[in-house]
Amino acid sequence: DAGVTQSPTHLIKTRGQQVTLRCSPKSGHDTVSWYQQALGQGPQFIFQYYEEEERQRGNFPDRFSGHQFPNYSSELNVNALLLGDSALYLCASSLFKTSGQTGELFFGEGSRLTVL
Amino acid sequence: AQKITQTQPGMFVQEKEAVTLDCTYDTSDQSYGLFWYKQPSSGEMIFLIYQGSYDEQNATEGRYSLNFQKARKSANLVISASQLGDSAMYFCAMRDWTGNQFYFGTGTSLTVIP
């Protein structure tokens, strides 16, 4: 049973560039959330995708955008990179419940982005 | 606004001893979920234990138990019989009433000493 897989694992960009991070959810999961984890901090919610739509968004600027594909995989795009965007980007998948409550999150190992 | 507070940046425990990691939370929601995750150096967040706000019994999962004190808004993690492999960062998290967003604390670094 494949868990959550993310790519790339590490990447280095320069200020102003754009980056795309990819995520395949755990088998059977239909919901993907993205989190940003700065060094020494806990993860912060960026947004969540379900049924190919953004369901909820955290306090992140429009430079952060995403997409979910029919196979439930997802991409996170960040435009006009800033030094402060350097962080570990974690993808988490879950199974949407009819109650509306997201179940426990299963995380990938993350994509570590360094902006120079 | 939701907030998770973990006041212990680092903790040390002797192998085979028990350790308690503290977590307090702040929310005005009646319905919420509390989670603990372990993050080894690989970066992956590993789910450990869950407690629902309406659960009257404290959650247990193997060597992990959650000491839930609703009136005090605390959800401490207890790890019994610590093992060397328990050395990692531990994060307390809360799922809000919408069920879509998780709020994480700043984490506690646990080191198990042989």
XYZ file of C-alpha atoms in Angstrom, chain A residues 33 35 37 40-45 48 55-58 88 90 96 100-110, chain B residues 31-33 35 37 39 41-47 50 91 95-107:
56
model
C -3.834 19.297 1.868
C 1.358 22.596 4.585
C 6.887 24.051 7.648
C 11.924 25.199 13.843
C 8.182 25.685 13.390
C 5.117 23.537 13.136
C 3.390 23.033 9.783
C 1.061 25.793 8.606
C -1.990 25.093 6.471
C -6.979 21.738 0.854
C -12.129 23.759 -0.295
C -10.319 25.913 2.214
C -7.330 28.188 2.256
C -5.012 29.324 5.004
C 9.656 22.065 3.950
C 4.355 18.793 3.244
C -13.314 12.867 3.003
C -17.665 16.800 6.590
C -14.870 16.127 9.003
C -11.468 15.347 7.577
C -10.001 12.186 9.003
C -6.449 11.843 10.213
C -3.853 13.203 7.870
C -1.221 10.985 6.286
C 1.871 12.940 5.323
C 4.584 12.534 2.748
C 8.238 13.184 3.521
C 8.023 16.636 2.043
C -16.447 20.206 18.070
C -12.778 19.651 17.391
C -10.186 16.922 17.201
C -3.900 14.784 17.277
C 2.251 13.460 15.292
C 8.379 13.798 12.953
C 14.615 13.582 10.833
C 13.298 12.193 7.525
C 10.582 14.864 7.657
C 7.513 12.665 7.392
C 4.818 13.363 9.959
C 3.630 10.100 11.517
C 0.188 9.967 13.133
C -6.402 11.047 18.183
C 3.719 17.932 17.320
C -8.560 19.969 13.668
C -11.161 22.705 13.653
C -14.920 22.320 13.348
C -14.828 22.594 9.550
C -12.643 19.512 9.545
C -10.479 20.926 6.795
C -7.671 22.667 8.613
C -5.198 21.408 11.164
C -3.362 23.782 13.507
C 0.018 22.656 14.790
C 2.123 23.655 17.757
C 5.823 24.443 17.524
C 6.788 20.963 18.610
